[in-house]
Coordinates of C-alpha atoms and ligand atoms in Angstrom, one line a residue:
M14 CA 23.4 112.8 51.6
E15 CA 19.9 111.1 50.6
V16 CA 19.7 110.0 54.5
F17 CA 20.1 113.4 55.5
K18 CA 18.1 115.2 53.0
K19 CA 16.2 117.5 56.4
G20 CA 18.9 118.8 58.2
S21 CA 21.6 118.5 55.2
N22 CA 22.6 121.5 54.8
V23 CA 22.5 122.5 58.5
F24 CA 25.4 118.9 58.2
K25 CA 27.5 120.3 55.0
I26 CA 27.9 123.2 57.2
L27 CA 28.9 122.0 60.1
S28 CA 30.4 119.0 59.8
E29 CA 33.4 121.2 56.7
A30 CA 33.2 124.3 60.2
I31 CA 35.4 121.0 61.7
S32 CA 39.0 120.2 61.6
E33 CA 38.7 116.7 60.9
G34 CA 36.8 113.9 59.4
I35 CA 34.3 112.8 60.0
V36 CA 33.4 109.1 58.5
I37 CA 29.3 108.5 58.8
V38 CA 28.6 105.0 58.4
N39 CA 25.8 103.0 58.9
K40 CA 25.2 99.3 60.0
S41 CA 27.0 97.5 57.7
Q42 CA 29.9 99.9 57.7
T43 CA 29.1 101.3 55.0
I44 CA 30.0 104.5 54.1
V45 CA 27.1 107.2 53.6
A46 CA 28.4 109.9 54.0
T47 CA 32.6 112.2 54.5
N48 CA 33.7 115.5 55.5
M49 CA 36.5 117.9 53.7
A50 CA 39.0 117.3 56.3
A51 CA 38.3 113.5 56.5
N52 CA 38.6 113.2 52.6
A53 CA 41.5 115.1 53.0
L54 CA 43.0 113.0 54.6
F55 CA 42.3 109.4 52.8
G56 CA 43.6 111.3 49.3
Y57 CA 39.9 110.8 48.1
S58 CA 36.4 112.8 47.4
E59 CA 33.8 112.5 49.0
E60 CA 32.2 110.4 45.1
E61 CA 34.4 107.7 45.7
L62 CA 34.4 106.8 49.6
K63 CA 30.4 107.2 49.3
G64 CA 29.4 103.4 49.4
Q65 CA 31.7 101.5 50.4
H66 CA 32.8 99.3 53.0
L67 CA 34.2 101.0 55.7
D68 CA 37.4 98.7 55.0
I69 CA 39.0 100.8 52.3
L70 CA 39.3 103.8 54.8
I71 CA 42.0 100.9 57.0
P72 CA 45.0 98.3 56.6
K73 CA 43.6 95.4 55.6
K74 CA 46.3 93.4 58.5
Y75 CA 43.8 95.8 60.7
H76 CA 40.4 94.6 59.3
N77 CA 39.1 91.0 61.0
N78 CA 40.2 92.6 64.5
H79 CA 38.1 96.4 63.2
H80 CA 35.3 94.2 62.4
K81 CA 34.6 92.8 65.9
H82 CA 35.5 95.6 67.4
V83 CA 32.1 97.6 65.4
S84 CA 30.0 94.9 65.7
G85 CA 31.0 94.4 70.0
F86 CA 31.3 98.5 69.4
L87 CA 27.7 98.8 67.1
K88 CA 25.6 96.4 70.0
K89 CA 26.6 98.6 73.4
S90 CA 26.4 101.8 71.3
D91 CA 27.6 103.9 73.2
K92 CA 29.7 107.4 72.6
R93 CA 33.3 105.9 72.8
Q94 CA 37.0 107.3 71.4
M95 CA 38.2 104.7 69.4
G96 CA 41.4 102.3 69.6
H97 CA 42.1 101.7 74.1
G98 CA 44.9 100.8 74.8
R99 CA 46.2 99.8 70.8
D100 CA 47.0 102.3 68.2
L101 CA 45.0 102.6 65.0
Y102 CA 45.9 103.0 61.4
G103 CA 43.4 104.4 58.9
R104 CA 45.0 104.2 55.4
R105 CA 45.6 107.0 52.2
K106 CA 44.0 106.7 47.9
D107 CA 47.9 106.0 47.7
G108 CA 48.2 103.1 49.9
S109 CA 49.9 104.8 53.0
Q110 CA 49.0 104.3 56.6
F111 CA 49.0 107.8 59.6
P112 CA 48.2 107.1 62.8
V113 CA 45.0 108.3 63.8
E114 CA 43.0 109.0 66.9
A115 CA 39.4 108.7 65.9
G116 CA 36.2 109.2 68.2
L117 CA 32.9 106.9 67.5
N118 CA 29.4 109.1 68.3
P119 CA 26.3 106.3 67.6
F120 CA 23.1 107.7 66.6
T121 CA 19.5 107.2 65.1
V122 CA 17.3 109.5 61.5
Y123 CA 14.5 107.4 60.4
D124 CA 15.1 104.2 62.9
Q125 CA 17.9 103.6 60.9
D126 CA 21.3 103.2 63.6
Y127 CA 24.8 105.4 62.0
V128 CA 27.7 106.1 64.0
M129 CA 29.8 109.1 62.8
A130 CA 33.9 108.7 63.1
L131 CA 35.3 111.5 63.9
V132 CA 39.0 111.0 62.3
I133 CA 42.0 113.1 63.2
D134 CA 45.9 112.2 61.8
I135 CA 47.8 111.6 64.4
S136 CA 51.6 111.7 62.8
V137 CA 52.9 114.1 64.0
R138 CA 52.0 113.5 67.8
K139 CA 53.1 110.5 68.5
K140 CA 56.5 111.4 65.7
A141 CA 56.7 113.6 69.4
E142 CA 55.7 110.5 71.2
Q143 CA 58.1 108.9 70.5
E144 CA 61.2 111.4 70.3
L145 CA 60.6 112.1 73.5
K146 CA 60.4 108.0 74.4
H147 CA 64.0 108.2 72.5
W148 CA 65.4 111.5 74.8
A149 CA 63.8 109.1 77.9
S150 CA 65.3 106.0 77.3
I151 CA 68.7 108.0 76.1
F152 CA 67.4 109.6 79.5
N153 CA 67.7 106.7 81.7
E154 CA 70.2 104.4 80.3
S155 CA 73.0 106.7 79.6
L156 CA 76.1 105.5 81.4
N157 CA 76.2 108.5 83.4
E158 CA 74.3 109.1 87.2
I159 CA 71.5 111.8 86.4
F160 CA 69.6 112.7 88.8
I161 CA 66.8 115.6 88.6
F162 CA 66.2 117.7 91.9
D163 CA 64.0 120.1 92.7
A164 CA 65.7 124.0 92.9
R165 CA 63.7 125.2 95.4
T166 CA 62.5 122.3 97.7
L167 CA 66.0 120.2 96.7
L168 CA 64.1 116.9 96.5
F169 CA 64.5 114.7 94.3
L170 CA 62.4 113.9 91.0
D171 CA 63.9 111.6 90.0
V172 CA 67.3 110.3 88.2
N173 CA 68.0 108.0 85.6
K174 CA 68.9 103.9 86.3
G175 CA 72.5 104.6 85.9
A176 CA 71.8 107.0 88.8
K177 CA 69.7 104.5 91.1
K178 CA 72.6 101.1 90.0
N179 CA 76.0 103.0 92.4
I180 CA 74.3 104.7 94.4
G181 CA 72.6 101.9 95.6
Y182 CA 68.6 104.0 97.0
T183 CA 65.3 103.8 95.3
I184 CA 63.7 105.7 93.9
E185 CA 61.3 106.2 96.8
E186 CA 63.3 106.8 98.7
L187 CA 65.3 108.9 96.1
H188 CA 61.2 111.4 96.2
K189 CA 62.2 111.5 100.1
M190 CA 66.0 112.9 100.5
T191 CA 68.4 115.7 98.7
P192 CA 71.7 115.8 97.1
V193 CA 72.9 116.2 100.7
D194 CA 72.1 113.4 102.0
I195 CA 74.7 111.2 99.5
K196 CA 77.2 114.2 99.5
P197 CA 79.7 113.8 102.8
E198 CA 81.0 116.9 102.5
F199 CA 78.3 119.0 102.8
N200 CA 75.5 120.0 104.6
K201 CA 73.0 121.7 103.2
E202 CA 74.3 125.6 104.3
Q203 CA 77.3 124.8 101.9
F204 CA 75.6 123.0 99.4
L205 CA 73.2 125.7 99.4
K206 CA 76.3 128.2 98.7
K207 CA 78.4 126.6 96.1
I208 CA 74.6 125.9 93.9
S209 CA 73.8 129.7 94.7
P210 CA 75.6 130.7 91.4
L211 CA 73.0 128.3 89.4
L212 CA 69.8 129.8 91.0
E213 CA 70.9 133.7 90.8
G214 CA 71.3 133.2 87.2
R215 CA 74.9 134.0 86.8
E216 CA 76.4 131.1 85.5
E217 CA 74.2 128.4 83.0
K218 CA 77.0 124.9 84.1
L219 CA 78.8 124.3 88.0
K220 CA 81.4 121.2 87.5
F221 CA 83.0 120.5 90.5
N222 CA 84.4 117.2 92.0
S223 CA 82.6 115.9 95.7
I224 CA 81.9 112.3 96.6
H225 CA 79.5 110.3 97.0
Q226 CA 77.9 108.3 99.7
R227 CA 76.0 104.5 98.5
K228 CA 73.2 103.5 100.3
D229 CA 75.6 100.8 101.6
G230 CA 77.9 104.1 103.4
S231 CA 80.7 103.3 100.5
T232 CA 81.9 106.8 99.1
Y233 CA 83.5 106.9 95.4
P234 CA 84.7 110.6 94.0
V235 CA 82.5 112.2 91.6
E236 CA 82.8 115.5 88.7
I237 CA 79.7 117.0 88.8
H238 CA 78.4 119.2 85.5
L239 CA 75.1 120.4 87.0
Q240 CA 72.5 122.6 85.4
K241 CA 69.3 124.5 85.7
S242 CA 65.9 123.4 83.4
V243 CA 62.2 125.4 84.4
H244 CA 59.8 123.4 83.6
E245 CA 56.4 124.3 83.3
N246 CA 56.7 127.7 86.1
S247 CA 58.8 125.1 88.6
E248 CA 63.0 124.9 87.5
T249 CA 64.4 122.2 88.6
L250 CA 68.4 120.9 88.1
V251 CA 70.1 119.1 86.5
A252 CA 72.8 116.8 87.3
I253 CA 75.4 114.8 85.0
I254 CA 77.4 113.0 87.6
L255 CA 80.7 111.1 87.0
D256 CA 82.9 108.6 88.4
I257 CA 86.0 109.8 88.9
T258 CA 87.1 106.6 91.5
E259 CA 89.5 104.8 88.0
Q260 CA 90.3 108.6 86.9
E261 CA 91.7 109.2 91.2
E262 CA 92.9 105.3 90.8
Y263 CA 94.6 105.7 87.2
T264 CA 96.3 109.4 89.5
Q265 CA 97.3 108.8 92.0
K266 CA 98.9 105.1 90.2
L267 CA 100.7 107.9 88.3
E268 CA 102.1 109.7 91.5
N269 CA 103.2 107.1 93.0
T270 CA 105.4 106.0 90.2
V271 CA 106.2 110.1 90.0
A272 CA 107.2 109.9 93.3
K273 CA 109.2 107.0 92.9
R274 CA 111.0 108.1 89.8
T275 CA 112.1 111.0 91.7
R276 CA 113.0 109.0 94.8
Q277 CA 115.7 107.3 92.7
L278 CA 116.6 109.6 90.8
E279 CA 117.5 111.3 93.9
E280 CA 119.1 108.2 95.4
A281 CA 120.5 108.0 91.8
L282 CA 122.1 111.5 92.2
T283 CA 123.8 111.1 95.8
K284 CA 125.5 107.7 94.8
E285 CA 126.5 109.9 91.4
K286 CA 128.2 112.6 94.5
E287 CA 129.4 110.3 96.9
L288 CA 131.1 109.1 93.0
G289 CA 132.3 112.0 92.3
E290 CA 133.2 112.5 95.4
L291 CA 134.9 109.6 95.5
K292 CA 137.1 110.3 92.9
T293 CA 138.2 113.4 94.2
K294 CA 138.4 111.9 97.7
F295 CA 140.5 109.2 95.4
L296 CA 143.2 112.0 93.3
S297 CA 144.3 113.3 96.8
L298 CA 144.4 109.9 98.8
V299 CA 146.4 109.5 95.4
S300 CA 148.7 112.0 95.4
H301 CA 149.6 112.1 99.5
E302 CA 149.1 108.1 100.7
F303 CA 151.2 106.9 97.2
K304 CA 153.5 109.3 97.2
T305 CA 156.4 107.7 100.1
P306 CA 155.9 104.3 99.1
L307 CA 157.0 105.3 96.0
S308 CA 160.0 107.2 96.7
G309 CA 160.4 104.3 99.0
I310 CA 160.6 101.7 96.0
L311 CA 162.2 104.9 94.2
T312 CA 164.5 105.2 96.4
S313 CA 165.2 100.9 97.2
A314 CA 165.3 100.3 93.6
T315 CA 168.2 103.1 93.7
L316 CA 170.5 101.2 95.7
A317 CA 169.7 97.7 95.6
G318 CA 171.0 98.6 91.9
K319 CA 174.6 99.7 93.3
Y320 CA 175.0 96.5 95.2
E321 CA 176.7 94.4 92.5
K322 CA 178.6 92.3 94.4
E323 CA 178.5 89.1 95.6
E324 CA 178.7 89.8 99.2
Q325 CA 176.3 92.5 99.0
Q326 CA 173.1 89.8 98.7
D327 CA 171.8 90.4 101.7
K328 CA 171.3 94.1 100.8
R329 CA 169.7 94.2 98.1
E330 CA 167.6 91.3 99.0
K331 CA 166.0 93.3 101.6
H332 CA 165.7 96.0 99.4
L333 CA 164.5 94.2 97.2
K334 CA 161.9 92.9 100.0
T335 CA 160.9 97.3 101.1
I336 CA 160.2 97.4 96.8
Q337 CA 158.2 94.4 97.4
G338 CA 156.3 94.6 100.4
K339 CA 155.2 98.6 99.3
V340 CA 154.1 97.3 95.7
K341 CA 151.6 95.5 98.0
Y342 CA 151.0 97.9 99.8
L343 CA 149.5 100.3 96.8
N344 CA 148.1 97.5 95.6
N345 CA 145.9 97.0 98.8
I346 CA 144.5 100.9 99.2
I347 CA 143.4 100.6 95.2
N348 CA 142.3 96.5 96.0
D349 CA 140.2 99.0 99.0
F350 CA 139.7 101.7 96.3
L351 CA 137.8 98.8 93.4
S352 CA 135.9 98.1 96.4
I353 CA 134.4 101.3 97.5
E354 CA 133.0 101.4 94.4
R355 CA 132.0 98.8 93.1
L356 CA 129.9 98.3 96.6
E357 CA 128.8 102.2 96.3
S358 CA 127.7 100.8 92.3
G359 CA 126.2 98.0 93.8
K360 CA 127.6 96.3 91.0
V361 CA 130.1 93.4 93.4
N362 CA 129.1 90.0 92.6
Y363 CA 130.1 87.6 95.3
K364 CA 132.0 84.3 93.4
Y365 CA 131.4 81.6 96.2
S366 CA 133.7 78.7 96.1
N367 CA 134.8 75.1 97.7
F368 CA 139.0 75.8 99.6
P369 CA 141.0 75.3 101.8
L370 CA 141.1 78.2 104.5
S371 CA 145.1 77.3 104.9
K372 CA 145.2 78.1 101.9
V373 CA 144.2 81.6 102.4
I374 CA 145.9 81.6 105.0
N375 CA 149.4 81.1 103.8
E376 CA 148.4 83.5 101.3
V377 CA 148.2 86.1 103.5
I378 CA 150.4 86.1 105.4
Y379 CA 153.4 84.9 102.6
D380 CA 152.6 88.6 101.5
A381 CA 152.3 89.7 106.0
N382 CA 155.7 88.5 106.0
M383 CA 157.2 91.3 104.0
L384 CA 155.4 93.6 106.0
L385 CA 156.9 93.2 109.0
K386 CA 158.8 95.6 111.1
E387 CA 161.6 95.2 113.1
A388 CA 161.5 91.8 115.0
Q389 CA 157.7 92.2 114.2
N390 CA 156.0 88.2 113.9
I391 CA 152.5 86.4 112.8
E392 CA 151.4 83.5 115.3
Y393 CA 149.3 81.0 112.9
P394 CA 147.5 78.3 112.8
E395 CA 149.1 75.3 111.4
N396 CA 146.8 72.8 111.4
I397 CA 143.9 73.2 109.8
D398 CA 144.7 71.8 106.0
A399 CA 141.0 70.2 106.5
V400 CA 139.5 73.4 107.8
F401 CA 137.5 74.1 103.8
L402 CA 135.1 76.9 102.9
D403 CA 132.8 77.0 100.9
F404 CA 133.2 81.0 100.6
D405 CA 134.6 84.1 98.8
E406 CA 137.6 83.5 98.4
K407 CA 139.1 86.8 97.5
I408 CA 136.7 89.0 99.9
L409 CA 138.2 86.2 103.4
E410 CA 141.9 87.2 101.5
L411 CA 140.8 91.4 101.9
V412 CA 139.4 90.9 105.0
L413 CA 142.7 88.7 106.9
T414 CA 144.5 91.3 104.7
N415 CA 143.4 95.2 105.9
L416 CA 143.6 93.1 109.2
I417 CA 146.4 91.8 109.5
N418 CA 147.9 94.5 107.4
N419 CA 147.0 97.2 110.3
A420 CA 148.1 94.9 113.2
I421 CA 151.2 95.3 111.6
K422 CA 150.9 98.9 111.2
Y423 CA 148.9 99.3 114.4
S424 CA 151.5 98.1 116.8
S425 CA 155.2 98.4 116.3
E426 CA 158.8 96.9 116.4
D427 CA 159.6 93.4 118.2
S428 CA 155.4 92.1 119.1
T429 CA 153.7 89.7 118.3
I430 CA 150.0 89.3 116.3
Y431 CA 148.4 86.5 116.8
L432 CA 146.2 85.1 114.2
T433 CA 143.2 82.0 115.6
A434 CA 140.5 80.0 113.3
N435 CA 137.9 77.8 115.3
E436 CA 135.0 76.1 113.7
K437 CA 132.2 75.9 115.7
N438 CA 128.2 75.0 114.1
N439 CA 129.6 75.3 110.6
R440 CA 130.6 78.5 111.7
L441 CA 134.3 79.8 111.9
T442 CA 135.2 82.6 114.1
I443 CA 138.8 84.5 113.4
T444 CA 140.6 86.3 115.6
V445 CA 143.6 89.2 114.5
S446 CA 145.5 90.2 118.3
D447 CA 147.8 92.6 118.5
E448 CA 149.9 94.5 121.1
G449 CA 149.6 98.2 119.2
I450 CA 148.6 101.4 120.2
G451 CA 144.8 100.1 120.6
I452 CA 142.4 102.3 120.2
P453 CA 141.3 105.5 122.3
E454 CA 138.0 104.0 123.4
A455 CA 136.2 107.6 123.0
E456 CA 136.4 106.4 119.1
Q457 CA 135.7 103.2 119.3
K458 CA 132.4 103.2 118.2
Y459 CA 133.9 105.6 114.7
V460 CA 136.2 103.1 113.6
F461 CA 134.0 101.6 110.7
N462 CA 132.7 104.8 108.8
R463 CA 135.0 105.5 105.8
Y464 CA 137.3 108.0 106.0
F465 CA 137.4 107.4 110.0
R466 CA 141.4 107.5 111.6
A467 CA 141.4 107.8 115.2
E468 CA 143.6 110.1 116.5
N469 CA 146.2 108.3 117.6
A470 CA 147.1 106.1 114.3
L471 CA 147.3 110.2 112.3
L472 CA 151.2 109.7 111.7
N473 CA 150.9 106.2 110.2
Q474 CA 149.8 106.1 106.4
G475 CA 146.2 104.4 105.7
T476 CA 143.3 106.1 104.4
G477 CA 140.0 105.1 106.7
I478 CA 138.7 102.8 103.9
G479 CA 139.9 98.7 104.9
L480 CA 137.3 98.3 108.2
N481 CA 134.2 100.2 106.4
I482 CA 135.1 98.8 103.1
V483 CA 135.5 94.9 105.7
K484 CA 132.8 95.6 107.4
T485 CA 130.4 95.8 103.7
H486 CA 131.6 92.9 102.6
L487 CA 131.9 90.1 105.6
E488 CA 127.7 91.8 106.4
N489 CA 126.8 91.3 102.6
L490 CA 127.6 87.1 102.8
G491 CA 126.5 86.5 105.7
G492 CA 129.3 86.7 109.0
S493 CA 130.1 90.0 111.0
I494 CA 133.0 91.5 112.7
T495 CA 133.9 93.4 115.9
F496 CA 136.7 94.1 118.4
T497 CA 137.4 94.8 121.0
S498 CA 141.0 97.6 121.7
V499 CA 142.7 99.1 124.8
E500 CA 145.0 102.2 124.3
N501 CA 148.2 101.1 124.6
K502 CA 147.5 97.8 125.2
G503 CA 146.8 96.2 121.8
T504 CA 143.3 95.8 119.7
T505 CA 141.6 92.2 118.6
F506 CA 139.2 91.8 116.1
T507 CA 136.9 89.5 115.1
V508 CA 135.3 87.8 112.3
E509 CA 132.9 85.2 112.3
I510 CA 131.8 83.9 108.9
P511 CA 129.7 80.6 108.2
M512 CA 131.0 78.3 106.5
K513 CA 128.8 76.8 103.0
T514 CA 126.4 78.5 101.4
T515 CA 123.1 76.9 102.2
Ligands
ADP23 P1 143.7 103.2 107.8 O1 144.4 102.1 108.7 O2 144.0 103.4 106.5 O3 144.1 104.6 108.5 P2 141.7 101.3 108.4 O4 139.8 101.0 107.8 O5 141.8 100.1 108.2 O6 142.3 102.7 108.2 O7 141.0 101.7 110.5 C1 140.6 102.6 109.8 C2 141.4 102.6 112.0 O8 141.4 102.4 112.6 C3 143.0 103.9 111.7 O9 143.2 104.7 110.6 C4 143.0 103.2 112.9 O10 142.8 104.5 114.1 C5 142.1 102.2 113.4 N1 143.0 100.4 114.1 C6 142.8 99.9 113.4 N2 143.4 99.0 113.0 C7 143.9 99.2 114.5 C8 144.2 97.7 115.3 N3 144.5 97.7 114.5 N4 145.4 99.5 116.4 C9 145.0 100.2 116.5 N5 143.9 101.3 115.5 C10 143.5 100.8 114.9

């Protein structure tokens, strides 16, 4: 330390007293003095550094740049902080690098110019800065929305990228706004009340659902997590917002599905119940409706068995006809019941085929003949061989059997039943008329209800099922059925069906 001889003691004392490293270089950047702090910082002894070029303390890759800066600095020769706008690094004896901050102080002793560099190791600060940056980027990049607002004024202080993006306001606009401005469900008073547990320190965290309104006016459901944070004497509230639109949609979907399934279950249960009732009804009907014809069949069969002689052939045939008629009747009841069961459980499969109308009419009339009362007769069209239908043959047969059997059943001996068939615009109209008891006007509106039986029909056997299923089948197949009736005069049923499947 020759050059500082005169004041060397003072310099020594002063330089060792401060914690920053001191490195003094001359004009040609040769180190002329260092203090203990600098030696410790760079891992050298003072002797090892003295006389060395300053480059020894600087990582190689910065040498070139550094030389330029030093000569520039020496020209201007004013006091300043080094490294504006860039990071400075020092190099230890062991080759490791560390971030530094350096303050440069030029001075002149005995006409010689020197520069004193005050060097501080800023590794710790740099690390802290980096950590802070990291936290800031976590804050900013978080996919959730984060809003920070003043606990007193409620004004927004900062929001992250996610929040800005979803809510649609700029940070400048948000600085003039409070959470109340984006929550249509709250006014200021209500909001303050909501967050009072936090403000008063009764709760550490609040979680609640609300609605946020974007700048464009649209809204979205949110889950809000709110916490208080104290920063340099000012209290702020940090809100982490989860957009729960999808969650809500999912919940809604789930609720809809549950509602739908419940409805289906209820429908199935009702159907099940109806089918159960049907079974009970069937059993009671069978016991009533089957008994009479069955005992009739038994009587006729017994009697027929007794007429053994040739001349008794007539009587035997009469009884056999009665048996056939009653068996047909029972068969029809069973068919009607099976129809209901199929219609109820959705198991009906209609079978379309092409057939002549005359075929069905002949079969129905043939069977009906067995049921005719004394001197009853049926008039039906005979010149219909050319009429062909695309329809469900079995259903048409069921419809006509029901109507004709009713006409026979509900009219007296010695009366006529008329069947007509007319074709128009690809639709076939069939009427079945009788001169019977008719349907009382007051009851006409119930005729197609299941199990309905009119007051004046109760002496006759019946189930009240036939017309109900006839109507259902016809409507399923694009047809219709109507009637007109006058009590004690007669009834006409009119059926209309499409002749071709289109
Ligand atoms: P069922 O004849 O087995 O009682 P339907 O469903 O065929 O059942 O008929 C329902 C009711 O409509 C009958 O009970 C009867 O009161 C009335 N009805 C049906 N057809 C006629 C008809 N041709 N004349 C008078 N009443 C009828």
